[in-house]
Short mmCIF file of C-alpha atoms in Angstrom, two decimals:
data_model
loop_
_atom_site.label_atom_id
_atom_site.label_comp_id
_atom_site.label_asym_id
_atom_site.label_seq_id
_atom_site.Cartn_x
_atom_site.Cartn_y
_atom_site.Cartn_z
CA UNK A 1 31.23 16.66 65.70
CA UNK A 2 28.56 15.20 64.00
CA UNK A 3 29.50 11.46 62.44
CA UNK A 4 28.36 10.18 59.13
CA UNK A 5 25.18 12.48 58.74
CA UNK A 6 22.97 11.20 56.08
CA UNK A 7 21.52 13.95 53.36
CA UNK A 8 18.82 12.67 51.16
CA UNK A 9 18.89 14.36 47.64
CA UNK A 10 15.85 13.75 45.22
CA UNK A 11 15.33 9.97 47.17
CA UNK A 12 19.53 9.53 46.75
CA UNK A 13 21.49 9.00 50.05
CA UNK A 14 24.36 11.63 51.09
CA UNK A 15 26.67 11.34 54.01
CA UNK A 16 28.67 14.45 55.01
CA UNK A 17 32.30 14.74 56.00
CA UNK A 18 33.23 13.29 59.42
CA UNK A 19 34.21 16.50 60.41
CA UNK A 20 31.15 18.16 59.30
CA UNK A 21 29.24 20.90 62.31
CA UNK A 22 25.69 21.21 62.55
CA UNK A 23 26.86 24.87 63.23
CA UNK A 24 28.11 25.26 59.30
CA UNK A 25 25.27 24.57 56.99
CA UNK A 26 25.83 27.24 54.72
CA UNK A 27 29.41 25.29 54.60
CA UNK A 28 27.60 21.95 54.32
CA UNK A 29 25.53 23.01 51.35
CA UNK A 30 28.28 24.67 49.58
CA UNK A 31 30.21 21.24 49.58
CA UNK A 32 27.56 18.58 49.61
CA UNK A 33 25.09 20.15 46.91
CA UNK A 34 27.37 20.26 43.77
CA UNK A 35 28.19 16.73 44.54
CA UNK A 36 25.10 15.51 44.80
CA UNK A 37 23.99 17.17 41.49
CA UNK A 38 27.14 15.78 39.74
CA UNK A 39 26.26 12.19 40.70
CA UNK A 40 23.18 12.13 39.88
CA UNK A 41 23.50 13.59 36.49
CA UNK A 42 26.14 10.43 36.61
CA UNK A 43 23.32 8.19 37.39
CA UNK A 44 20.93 9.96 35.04
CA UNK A 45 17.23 10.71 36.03
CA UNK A 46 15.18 7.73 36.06
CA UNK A 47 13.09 6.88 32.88
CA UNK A 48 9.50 6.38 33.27
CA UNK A 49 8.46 2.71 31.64
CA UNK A 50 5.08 3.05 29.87
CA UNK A 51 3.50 -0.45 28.25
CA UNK A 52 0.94 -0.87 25.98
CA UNK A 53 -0.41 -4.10 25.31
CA UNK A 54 -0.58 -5.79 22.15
CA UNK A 55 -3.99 -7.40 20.89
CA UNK A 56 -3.84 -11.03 19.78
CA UNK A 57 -3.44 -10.48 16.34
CA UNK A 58 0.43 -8.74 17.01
CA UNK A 59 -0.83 -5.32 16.70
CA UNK A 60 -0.70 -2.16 18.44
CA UNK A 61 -3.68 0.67 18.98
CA UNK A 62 -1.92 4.21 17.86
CA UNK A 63 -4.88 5.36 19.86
CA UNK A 64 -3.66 3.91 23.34
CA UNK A 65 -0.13 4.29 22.62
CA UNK A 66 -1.02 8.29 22.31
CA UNK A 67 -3.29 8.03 25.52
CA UNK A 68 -0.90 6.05 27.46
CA UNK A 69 2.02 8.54 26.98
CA UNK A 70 0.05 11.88 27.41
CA UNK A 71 -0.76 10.29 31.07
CA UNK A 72 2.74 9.36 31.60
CA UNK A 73 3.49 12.40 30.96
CA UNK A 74 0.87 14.39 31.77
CA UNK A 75 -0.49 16.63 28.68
CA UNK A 76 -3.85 16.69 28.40
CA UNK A 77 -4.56 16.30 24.70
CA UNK A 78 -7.54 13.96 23.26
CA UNK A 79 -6.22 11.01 21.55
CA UNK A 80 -7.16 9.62 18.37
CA UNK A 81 -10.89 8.07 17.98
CA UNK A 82 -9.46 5.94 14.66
CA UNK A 83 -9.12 2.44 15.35
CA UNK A 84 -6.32 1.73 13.60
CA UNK A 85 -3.26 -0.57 14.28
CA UNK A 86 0.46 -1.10 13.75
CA UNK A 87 2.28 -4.72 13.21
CA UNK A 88 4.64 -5.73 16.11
CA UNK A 89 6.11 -8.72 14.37
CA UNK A 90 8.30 -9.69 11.47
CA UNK A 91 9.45 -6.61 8.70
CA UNK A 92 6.48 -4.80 9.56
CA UNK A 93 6.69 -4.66 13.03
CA UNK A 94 10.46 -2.86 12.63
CA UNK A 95 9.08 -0.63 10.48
CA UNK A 96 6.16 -0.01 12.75
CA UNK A 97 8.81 0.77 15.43
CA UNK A 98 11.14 2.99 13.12
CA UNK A 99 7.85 5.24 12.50
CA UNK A 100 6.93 5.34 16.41
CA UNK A 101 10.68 6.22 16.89
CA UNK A 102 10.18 8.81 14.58
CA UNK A 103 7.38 10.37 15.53
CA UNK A 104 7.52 10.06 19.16
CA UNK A 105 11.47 11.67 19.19
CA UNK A 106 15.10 10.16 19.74
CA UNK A 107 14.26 10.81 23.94
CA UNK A 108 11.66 7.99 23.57
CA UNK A 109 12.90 4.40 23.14
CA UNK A 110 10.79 1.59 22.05
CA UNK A 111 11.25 -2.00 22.40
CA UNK A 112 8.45 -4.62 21.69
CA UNK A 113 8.28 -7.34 24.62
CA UNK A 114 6.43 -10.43 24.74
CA UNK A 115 2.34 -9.08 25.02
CA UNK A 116 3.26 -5.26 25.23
CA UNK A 117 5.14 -2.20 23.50
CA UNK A 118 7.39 -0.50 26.02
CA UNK A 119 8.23 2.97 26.12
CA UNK A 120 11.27 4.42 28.20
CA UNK A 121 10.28 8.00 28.24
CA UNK A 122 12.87 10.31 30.09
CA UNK A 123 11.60 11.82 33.73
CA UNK A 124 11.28 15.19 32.54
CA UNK A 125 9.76 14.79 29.47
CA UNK A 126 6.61 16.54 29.30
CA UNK A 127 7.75 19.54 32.04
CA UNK A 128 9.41 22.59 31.05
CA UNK A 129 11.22 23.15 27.79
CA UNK A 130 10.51 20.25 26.45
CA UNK A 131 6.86 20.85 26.89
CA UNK A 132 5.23 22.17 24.19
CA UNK A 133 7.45 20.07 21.86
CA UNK A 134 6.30 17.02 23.04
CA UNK A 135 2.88 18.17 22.95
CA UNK A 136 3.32 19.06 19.60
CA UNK A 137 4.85 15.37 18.80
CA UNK A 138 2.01 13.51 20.30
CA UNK A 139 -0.61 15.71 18.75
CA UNK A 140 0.84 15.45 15.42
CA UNK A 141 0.68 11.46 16.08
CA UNK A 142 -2.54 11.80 16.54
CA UNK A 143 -4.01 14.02 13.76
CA UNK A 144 -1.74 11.74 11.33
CA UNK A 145 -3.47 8.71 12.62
CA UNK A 146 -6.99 10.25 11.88
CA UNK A 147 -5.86 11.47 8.17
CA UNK A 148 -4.55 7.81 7.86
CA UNK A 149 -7.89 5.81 9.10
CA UNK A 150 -10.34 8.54 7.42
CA UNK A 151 -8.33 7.13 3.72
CA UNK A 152 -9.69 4.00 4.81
CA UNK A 153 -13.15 5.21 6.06
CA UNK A 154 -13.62 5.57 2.23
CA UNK A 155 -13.27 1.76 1.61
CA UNK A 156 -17.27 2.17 1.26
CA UNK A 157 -19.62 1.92 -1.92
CA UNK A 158 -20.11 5.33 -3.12
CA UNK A 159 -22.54 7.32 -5.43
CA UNK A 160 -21.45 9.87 -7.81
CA UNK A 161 -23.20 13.16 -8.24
CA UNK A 162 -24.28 11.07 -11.84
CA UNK A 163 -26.33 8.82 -10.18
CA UNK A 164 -29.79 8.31 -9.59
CA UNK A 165 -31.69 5.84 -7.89
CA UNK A 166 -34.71 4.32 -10.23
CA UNK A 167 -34.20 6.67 -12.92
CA UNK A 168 -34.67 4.32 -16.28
CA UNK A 169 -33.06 7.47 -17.85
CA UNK A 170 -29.60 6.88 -15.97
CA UNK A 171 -28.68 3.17 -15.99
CA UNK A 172 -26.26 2.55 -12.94
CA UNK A 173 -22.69 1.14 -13.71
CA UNK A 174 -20.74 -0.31 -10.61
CA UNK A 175 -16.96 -0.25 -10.57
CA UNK A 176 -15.06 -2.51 -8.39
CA UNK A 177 -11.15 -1.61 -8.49
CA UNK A 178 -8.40 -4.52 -8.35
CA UNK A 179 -4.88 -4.64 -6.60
CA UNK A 180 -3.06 -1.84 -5.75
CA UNK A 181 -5.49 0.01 -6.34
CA UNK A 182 -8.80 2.45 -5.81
CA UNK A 183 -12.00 3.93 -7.56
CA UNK A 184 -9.40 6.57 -8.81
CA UNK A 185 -8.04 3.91 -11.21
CA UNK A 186 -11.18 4.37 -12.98
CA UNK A 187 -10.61 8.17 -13.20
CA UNK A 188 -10.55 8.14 -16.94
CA UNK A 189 -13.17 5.55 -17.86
CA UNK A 190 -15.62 7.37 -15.19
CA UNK A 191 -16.16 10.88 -17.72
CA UNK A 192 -16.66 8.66 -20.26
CA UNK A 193 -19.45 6.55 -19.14
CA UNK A 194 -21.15 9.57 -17.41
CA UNK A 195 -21.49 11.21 -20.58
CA UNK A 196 -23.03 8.21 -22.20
CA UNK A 197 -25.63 8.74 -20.02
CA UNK A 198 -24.93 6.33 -17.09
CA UNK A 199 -24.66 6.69 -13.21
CA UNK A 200 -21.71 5.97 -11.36
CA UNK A 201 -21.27 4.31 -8.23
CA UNK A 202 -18.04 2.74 -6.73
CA UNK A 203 -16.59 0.36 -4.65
CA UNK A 204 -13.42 1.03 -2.42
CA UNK A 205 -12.09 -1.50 -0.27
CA UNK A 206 -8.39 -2.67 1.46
CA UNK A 207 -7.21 -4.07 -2.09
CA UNK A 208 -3.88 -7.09 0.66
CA UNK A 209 -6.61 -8.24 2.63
CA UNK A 210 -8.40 -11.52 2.05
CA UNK A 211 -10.32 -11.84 -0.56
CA UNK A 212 -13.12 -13.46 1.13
CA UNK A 213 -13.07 -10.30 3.29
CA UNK A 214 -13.55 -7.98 0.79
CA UNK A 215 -16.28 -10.36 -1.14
CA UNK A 216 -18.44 -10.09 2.10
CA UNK A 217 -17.87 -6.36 3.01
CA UNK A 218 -19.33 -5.66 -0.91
CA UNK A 219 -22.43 -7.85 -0.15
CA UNK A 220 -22.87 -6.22 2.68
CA UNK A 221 -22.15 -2.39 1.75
CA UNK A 222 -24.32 -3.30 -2.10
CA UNK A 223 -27.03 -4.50 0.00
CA UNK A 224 -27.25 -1.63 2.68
CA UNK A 225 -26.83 0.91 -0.20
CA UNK A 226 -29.26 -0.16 -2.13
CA UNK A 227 -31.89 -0.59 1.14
CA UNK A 228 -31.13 3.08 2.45
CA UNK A 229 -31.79 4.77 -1.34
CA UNK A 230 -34.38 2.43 -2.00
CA UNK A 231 -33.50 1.37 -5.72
CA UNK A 232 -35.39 -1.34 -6.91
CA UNK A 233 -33.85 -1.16 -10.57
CA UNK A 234 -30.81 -3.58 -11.36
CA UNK A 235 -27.40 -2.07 -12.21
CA UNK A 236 -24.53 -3.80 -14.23
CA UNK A 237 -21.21 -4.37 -12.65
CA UNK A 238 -17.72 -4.07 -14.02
CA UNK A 239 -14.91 -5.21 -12.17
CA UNK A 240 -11.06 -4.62 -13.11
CA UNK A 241 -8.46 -7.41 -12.65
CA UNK A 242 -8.91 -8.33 -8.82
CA UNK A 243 -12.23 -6.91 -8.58
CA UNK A 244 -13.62 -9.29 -11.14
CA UNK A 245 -13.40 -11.68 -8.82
CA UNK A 246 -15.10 -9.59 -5.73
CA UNK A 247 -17.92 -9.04 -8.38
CA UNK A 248 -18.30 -12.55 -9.39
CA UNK A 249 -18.72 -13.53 -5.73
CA UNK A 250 -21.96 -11.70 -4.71
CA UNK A 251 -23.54 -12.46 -8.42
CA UNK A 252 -22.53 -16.43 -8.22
CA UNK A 253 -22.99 -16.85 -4.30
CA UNK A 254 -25.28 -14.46 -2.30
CA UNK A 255 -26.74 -11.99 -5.13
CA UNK A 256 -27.30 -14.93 -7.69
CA UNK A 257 -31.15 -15.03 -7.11
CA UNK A 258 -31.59 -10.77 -6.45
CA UNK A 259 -31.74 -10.15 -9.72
CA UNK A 260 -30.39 -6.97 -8.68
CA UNK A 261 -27.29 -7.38 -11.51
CA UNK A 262 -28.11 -6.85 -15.61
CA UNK A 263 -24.79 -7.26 -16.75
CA UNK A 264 -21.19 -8.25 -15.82
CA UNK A 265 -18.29 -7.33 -17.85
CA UNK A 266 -14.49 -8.34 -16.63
CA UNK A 267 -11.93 -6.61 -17.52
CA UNK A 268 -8.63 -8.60 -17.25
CA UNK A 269 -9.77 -10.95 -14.94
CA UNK A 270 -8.23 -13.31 -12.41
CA UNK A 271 -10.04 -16.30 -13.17
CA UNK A 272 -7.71 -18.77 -13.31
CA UNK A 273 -5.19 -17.03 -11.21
CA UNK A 274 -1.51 -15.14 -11.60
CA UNK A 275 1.77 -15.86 -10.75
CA UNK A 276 2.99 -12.30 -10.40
CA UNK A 277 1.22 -12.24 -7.48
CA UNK A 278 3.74 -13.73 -5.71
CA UNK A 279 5.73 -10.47 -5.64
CA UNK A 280 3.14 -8.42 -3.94
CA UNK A 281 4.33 -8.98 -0.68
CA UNK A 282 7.72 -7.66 -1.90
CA UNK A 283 6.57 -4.68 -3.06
CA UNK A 284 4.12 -3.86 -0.57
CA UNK A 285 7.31 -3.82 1.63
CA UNK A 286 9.13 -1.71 -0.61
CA UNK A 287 6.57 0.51 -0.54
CA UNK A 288 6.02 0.57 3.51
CA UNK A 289 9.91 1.21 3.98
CA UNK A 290 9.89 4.23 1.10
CA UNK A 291 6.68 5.79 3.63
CA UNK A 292 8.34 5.06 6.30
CA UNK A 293 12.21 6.17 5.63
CA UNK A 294 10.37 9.74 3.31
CA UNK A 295 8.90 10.31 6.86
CA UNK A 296 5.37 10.39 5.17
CA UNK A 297 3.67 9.65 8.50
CA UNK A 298 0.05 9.35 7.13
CA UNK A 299 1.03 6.99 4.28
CA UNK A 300 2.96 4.69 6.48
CA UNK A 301 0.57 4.40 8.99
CA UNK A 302 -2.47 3.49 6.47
CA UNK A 303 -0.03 1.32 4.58
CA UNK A 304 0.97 -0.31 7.93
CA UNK A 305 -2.21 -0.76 9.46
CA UNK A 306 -3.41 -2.41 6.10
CA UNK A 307 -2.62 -5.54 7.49
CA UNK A 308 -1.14 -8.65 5.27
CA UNK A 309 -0.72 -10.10 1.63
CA UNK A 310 -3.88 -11.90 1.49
CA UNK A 311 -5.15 -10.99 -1.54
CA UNK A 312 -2.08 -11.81 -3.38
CA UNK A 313 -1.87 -15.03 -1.90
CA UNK A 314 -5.73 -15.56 -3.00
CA UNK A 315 -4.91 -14.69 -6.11
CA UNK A 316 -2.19 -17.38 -7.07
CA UNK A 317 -3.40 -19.71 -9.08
CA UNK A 318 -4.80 -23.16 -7.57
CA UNK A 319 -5.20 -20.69 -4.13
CA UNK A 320 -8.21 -22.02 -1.92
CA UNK A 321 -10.20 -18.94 -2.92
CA UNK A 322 -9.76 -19.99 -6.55
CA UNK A 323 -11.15 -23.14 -6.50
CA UNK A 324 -13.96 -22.37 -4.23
CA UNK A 325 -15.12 -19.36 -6.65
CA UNK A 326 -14.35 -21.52 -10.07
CA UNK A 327 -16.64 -24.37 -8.39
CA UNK A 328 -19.68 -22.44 -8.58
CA UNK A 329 -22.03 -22.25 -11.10
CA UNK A 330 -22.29 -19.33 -13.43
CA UNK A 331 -25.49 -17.23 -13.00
CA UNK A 332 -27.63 -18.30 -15.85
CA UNK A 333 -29.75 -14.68 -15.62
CA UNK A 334 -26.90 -12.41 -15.92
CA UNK A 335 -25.06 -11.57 -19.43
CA UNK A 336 -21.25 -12.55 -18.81
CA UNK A 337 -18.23 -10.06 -21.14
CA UNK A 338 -14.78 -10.42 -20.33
CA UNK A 339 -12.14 -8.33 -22.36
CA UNK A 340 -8.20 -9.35 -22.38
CA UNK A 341 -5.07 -7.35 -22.92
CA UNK A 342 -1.87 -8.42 -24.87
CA UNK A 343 0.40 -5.83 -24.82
CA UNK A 344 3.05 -7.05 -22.01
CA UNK A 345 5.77 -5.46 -20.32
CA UNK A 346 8.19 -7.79 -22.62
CA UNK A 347 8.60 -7.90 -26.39
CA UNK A 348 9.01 -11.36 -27.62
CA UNK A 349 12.80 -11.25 -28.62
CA UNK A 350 13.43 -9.49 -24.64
CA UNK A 351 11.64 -12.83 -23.39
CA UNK A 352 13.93 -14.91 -25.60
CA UNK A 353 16.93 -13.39 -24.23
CA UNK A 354 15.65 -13.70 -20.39
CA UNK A 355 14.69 -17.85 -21.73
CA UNK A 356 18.32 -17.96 -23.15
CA UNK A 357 20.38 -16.98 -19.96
CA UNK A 358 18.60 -19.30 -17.83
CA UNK A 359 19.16 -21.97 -19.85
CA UNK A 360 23.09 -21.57 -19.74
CA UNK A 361 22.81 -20.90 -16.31
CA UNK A 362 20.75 -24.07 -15.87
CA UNK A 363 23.20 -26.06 -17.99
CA UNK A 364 25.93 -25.22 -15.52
CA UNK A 365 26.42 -28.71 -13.15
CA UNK A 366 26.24 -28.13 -9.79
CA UNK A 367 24.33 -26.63 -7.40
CA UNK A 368 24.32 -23.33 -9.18
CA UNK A 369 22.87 -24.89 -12.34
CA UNK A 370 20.30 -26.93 -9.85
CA UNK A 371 19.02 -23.88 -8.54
CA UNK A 372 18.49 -22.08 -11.55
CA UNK A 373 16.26 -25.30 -13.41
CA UNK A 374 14.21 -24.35 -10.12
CA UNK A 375 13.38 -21.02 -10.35
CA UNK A 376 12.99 -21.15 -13.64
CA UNK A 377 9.83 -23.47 -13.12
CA UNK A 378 8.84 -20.07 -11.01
CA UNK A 379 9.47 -17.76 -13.74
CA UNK A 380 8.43 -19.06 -16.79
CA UNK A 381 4.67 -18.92 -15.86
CA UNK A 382 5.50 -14.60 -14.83
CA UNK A 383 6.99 -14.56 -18.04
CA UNK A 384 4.08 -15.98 -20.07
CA UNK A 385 1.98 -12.63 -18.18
CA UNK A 386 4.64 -10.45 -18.94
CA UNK A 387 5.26 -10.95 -22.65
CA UNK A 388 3.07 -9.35 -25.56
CA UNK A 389 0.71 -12.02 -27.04
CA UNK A 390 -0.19 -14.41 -24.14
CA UNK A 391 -0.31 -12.00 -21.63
CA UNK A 392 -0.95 -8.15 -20.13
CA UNK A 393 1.95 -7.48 -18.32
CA UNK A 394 -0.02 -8.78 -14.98
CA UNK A 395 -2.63 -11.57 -16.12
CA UNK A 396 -1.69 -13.89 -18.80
CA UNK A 397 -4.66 -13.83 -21.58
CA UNK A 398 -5.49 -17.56 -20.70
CA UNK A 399 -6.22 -16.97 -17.10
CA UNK A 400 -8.72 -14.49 -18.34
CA UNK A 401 -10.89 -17.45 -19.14
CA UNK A 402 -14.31 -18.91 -17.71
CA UNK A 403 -15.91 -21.52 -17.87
CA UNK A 404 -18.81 -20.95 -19.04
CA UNK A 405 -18.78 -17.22 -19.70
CA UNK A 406 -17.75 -16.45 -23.57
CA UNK A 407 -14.45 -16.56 -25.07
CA UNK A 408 -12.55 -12.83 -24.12
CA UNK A 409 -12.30 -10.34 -26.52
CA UNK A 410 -8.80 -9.21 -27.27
CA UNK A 411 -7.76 -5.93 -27.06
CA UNK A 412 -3.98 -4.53 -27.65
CA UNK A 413 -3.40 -3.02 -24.81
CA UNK A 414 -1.69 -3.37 -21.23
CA UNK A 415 -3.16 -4.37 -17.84
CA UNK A 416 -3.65 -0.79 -16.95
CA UNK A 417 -4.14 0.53 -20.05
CA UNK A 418 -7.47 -1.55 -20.45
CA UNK A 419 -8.99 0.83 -17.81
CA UNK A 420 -7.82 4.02 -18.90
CA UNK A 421 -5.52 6.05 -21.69
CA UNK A 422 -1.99 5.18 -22.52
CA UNK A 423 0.38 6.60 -20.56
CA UNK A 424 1.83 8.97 -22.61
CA UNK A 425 -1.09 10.19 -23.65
CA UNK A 426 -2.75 13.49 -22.51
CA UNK A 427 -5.40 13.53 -20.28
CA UNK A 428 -7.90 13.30 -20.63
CA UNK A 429 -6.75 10.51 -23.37
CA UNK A 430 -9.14 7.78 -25.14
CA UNK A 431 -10.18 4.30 -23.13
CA UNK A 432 -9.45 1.75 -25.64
CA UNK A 433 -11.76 -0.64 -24.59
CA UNK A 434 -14.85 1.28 -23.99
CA UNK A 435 -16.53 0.64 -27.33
CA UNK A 436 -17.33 -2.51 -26.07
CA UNK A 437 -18.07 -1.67 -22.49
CA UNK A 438 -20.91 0.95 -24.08
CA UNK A 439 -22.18 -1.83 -26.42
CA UNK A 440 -22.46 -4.36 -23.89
CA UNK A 441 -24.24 -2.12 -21.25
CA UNK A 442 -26.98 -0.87 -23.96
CA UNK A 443 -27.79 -4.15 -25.07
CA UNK A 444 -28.00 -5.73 -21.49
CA UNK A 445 -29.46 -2.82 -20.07
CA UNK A 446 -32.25 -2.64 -22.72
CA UNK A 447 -33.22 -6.76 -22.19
CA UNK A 448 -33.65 -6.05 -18.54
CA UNK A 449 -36.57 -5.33 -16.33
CA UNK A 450 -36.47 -3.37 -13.21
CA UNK A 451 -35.62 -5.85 -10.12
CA UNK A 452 -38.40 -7.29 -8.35
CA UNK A 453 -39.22 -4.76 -5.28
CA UNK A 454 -40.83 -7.62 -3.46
CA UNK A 455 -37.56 -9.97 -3.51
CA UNK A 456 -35.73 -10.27 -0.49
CA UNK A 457 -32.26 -8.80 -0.14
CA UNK A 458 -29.31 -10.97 0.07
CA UNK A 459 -27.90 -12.56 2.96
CA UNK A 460 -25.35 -14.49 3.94
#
């Protein structure tokens, strides 16, 4: 008799029967081996624990998440070459995680730790059936991620097939986009200004992050441009709501002595700030969680690796970025046009109504009525940029302002509508305001010289 004989199964310890012969295997295997199977699939296979570390800003590299797993699990695909992030922390972060969950498969958990992204990945993941699915998983990761970061390789400045570098035939205009937006915003001003004989060149950039950011990344992309097609001649800029303010940077800070600029027209500018800002964090959200929940993988991950709400928070009035860019100087050389909308998103009697209700609420005593007096110092100010008359439905017609730079012109139309044709109209639809826009670039164009070849380019 052989006493308490220890069988290892897969690194488990076994002990046979006390009455167990070394003379009956076959007997031996026929008892011990379904019990050994049965507590182990009790126990469960062990998961493998792959970490990632997070960088210092409380993000995530798709890239090494992608590599890390195909090692863990041994598939041999090439991961990403975007460098592009996810959020760890806060809203974002959970939605970050709900799109790794997603894409990665309900096998794979994923918790975020202090310093590192775990994943629990199951022992056999990787081998056998579930091979080529999870091969297919981690290569669609991948090829998303690349779609995602080449949308933002084209945050660049761009030519159009319209333009032509020192041609006095083919005056360059520049566009600069504002929030939420891209060069496509201009889509229906673009035609317009290409058959009137000018060349077209944009500027793309990530509209949340900080505005100082995106000022330097134009000086920098306007002056390598312009260096690698060798223009000499000066162009004339026009900048939409946000990107007023990007284009008044380089033209009162770094470009003010280039003489590289002929004209600068502003089409609903941010000058002196807008309250509605304030929501763009909320619907940035919104708009992460509908990417995210749709399962559109390549939306959520651009949208998510797009980082925070700086913009919007350089955009409220009185904002740090504000007062440093409202400080300067105009630039004495260069022909300022601004143009104002004042059709809102509210008639007059609709903000009456909105006025009326808060004041009964606020008449209420208590806390209730306390609380509404103080958001309604919040929302009177949106209001004033939402009704028709004082404002555009974004940008009240006052903030439009500059000092220094004419009175704006007004024009009866919307925020968006300033840039392109109402919309209800067909495309391709007229541009209301371009009448002006073509009247200001002849005359500015025509009163300005080529720029100075000799003058140095721009720097910090």
């Amino acid at each position: 008799m052989l006493e308490n004989e220890e069988v290892v199964v897969d690194g488990r310890s076994l002990r046979t029967p006390w009455n167990m012969k070394r003379s009956e295997p076959r007997i031996a295997a026929v008892w011990v081996l379904p019990w050994a199977w049965i507590l182990l699939a009790m126990m469960g296979a062990a998961d493998r624990r792959v970490e990632v570390p997070i960088d210092a800003q409380g993000r995530v590299a798709v890239s090494r998440i992608v590599a890390s797993l195909a090692d863990a699990t041994g598939v041999q695909i090439k991961p990403p070459d975007a460098d592009l992030t996810l959020p760890v922390r806060g809203l974002s972060g959970s939605l970050g995680r709900s799109l790794l969950s997603d894409s990665l498969g309900k096998d794979v958990e994923v918790e975020f730790e202090e310093g590192t992204v775990v994943f629990q990945v199951p022992d056999g993941l990787g081998r056998g059936a579930s091979a080529v699915s999870w091969r297919g998983r981690l290569e669609e990761l991948s090829a998303k991620t690349e779609e995602a970061a080449s949308s933002r390789a084209r945050h660049v400045l761009q030519a159009r097939p319209s333009y032509r570098p020192n041609d006095p035939s083919r005056p360059t205009v520049c566009l600069v986009h504002g929030l939420n937006s891209s060069s496509g915003g201009f889509a229906f001003m673009i035609p317009l200004l290409e058959e009137a004989g000018y060349g077209v060149v944009t500027f793309d950039y990530p509209f949340n992050q900080r505005l100082d950011d995106s000022c330097e990344q134009f000086r920098s992309d306007w002056v390598a441009f312009r260096e690698r097609v060798g223009e000499r001649r000066s162009w004339s800029l026009l900048g939409h709501s946000m990107g007023c303010l990007v284009a008044r940077a380089y033209i009162e800070g770094p470009g003010k002595e280039a003489g590289d600029v002929d004209s600068l027209i502003l089409i609903a500018p941010v000058n002196g700030g807008a309250h509605i800002a304030r929501l763009q964090p909320v619907l940035q959200m919104i708009g992460r969680f509908t990417a995210v929940r749709g399962r559109k993988t390549t939306r959520a991950l651009s949208q998510l690796a797009d980082g925070s709400e700086g913009a919007a928070d350089d955009m409220l009035p009185g904002s740090p970025f504000l007062t440093r860019l409202n400080r300067r100087p105009r630039n004495e050389a260069v022909p300022y046009h601004i143009i104002a909308g004042n059709i809102g998103l509210l008639t007059i009697d609709g903000r009456k109504q909105i006025e009326d209700q808060l004041d009964l609420m606020g008449r209420n005593s208590g806390p209730f009525g306390f609380l509404t007096q103080l958001a309604s110092t919040e929302v009177l100010p949106i209001l004033d940029e939402l009704t028709d008359g004082t404002g555009d439905g974004a940008v009240t017609v006052e903030a439009t302002r500059l000092k220094g730079a004419p009175d704006p012109v007004l024009v009866a139309a919307n925020h968006a509508e300033l840039i392109r044709a109402p919309i209800l109209f067909s495309d391709p639809g007229p541009v209301v305001t371009m009448p002006w826009i073509l009247s200001w670039l002849k005359e500015d164009h025509a009163a300005r010289p080529a720029a100075n070849p000799e003058r140095p380019a721009p720097r910090d």
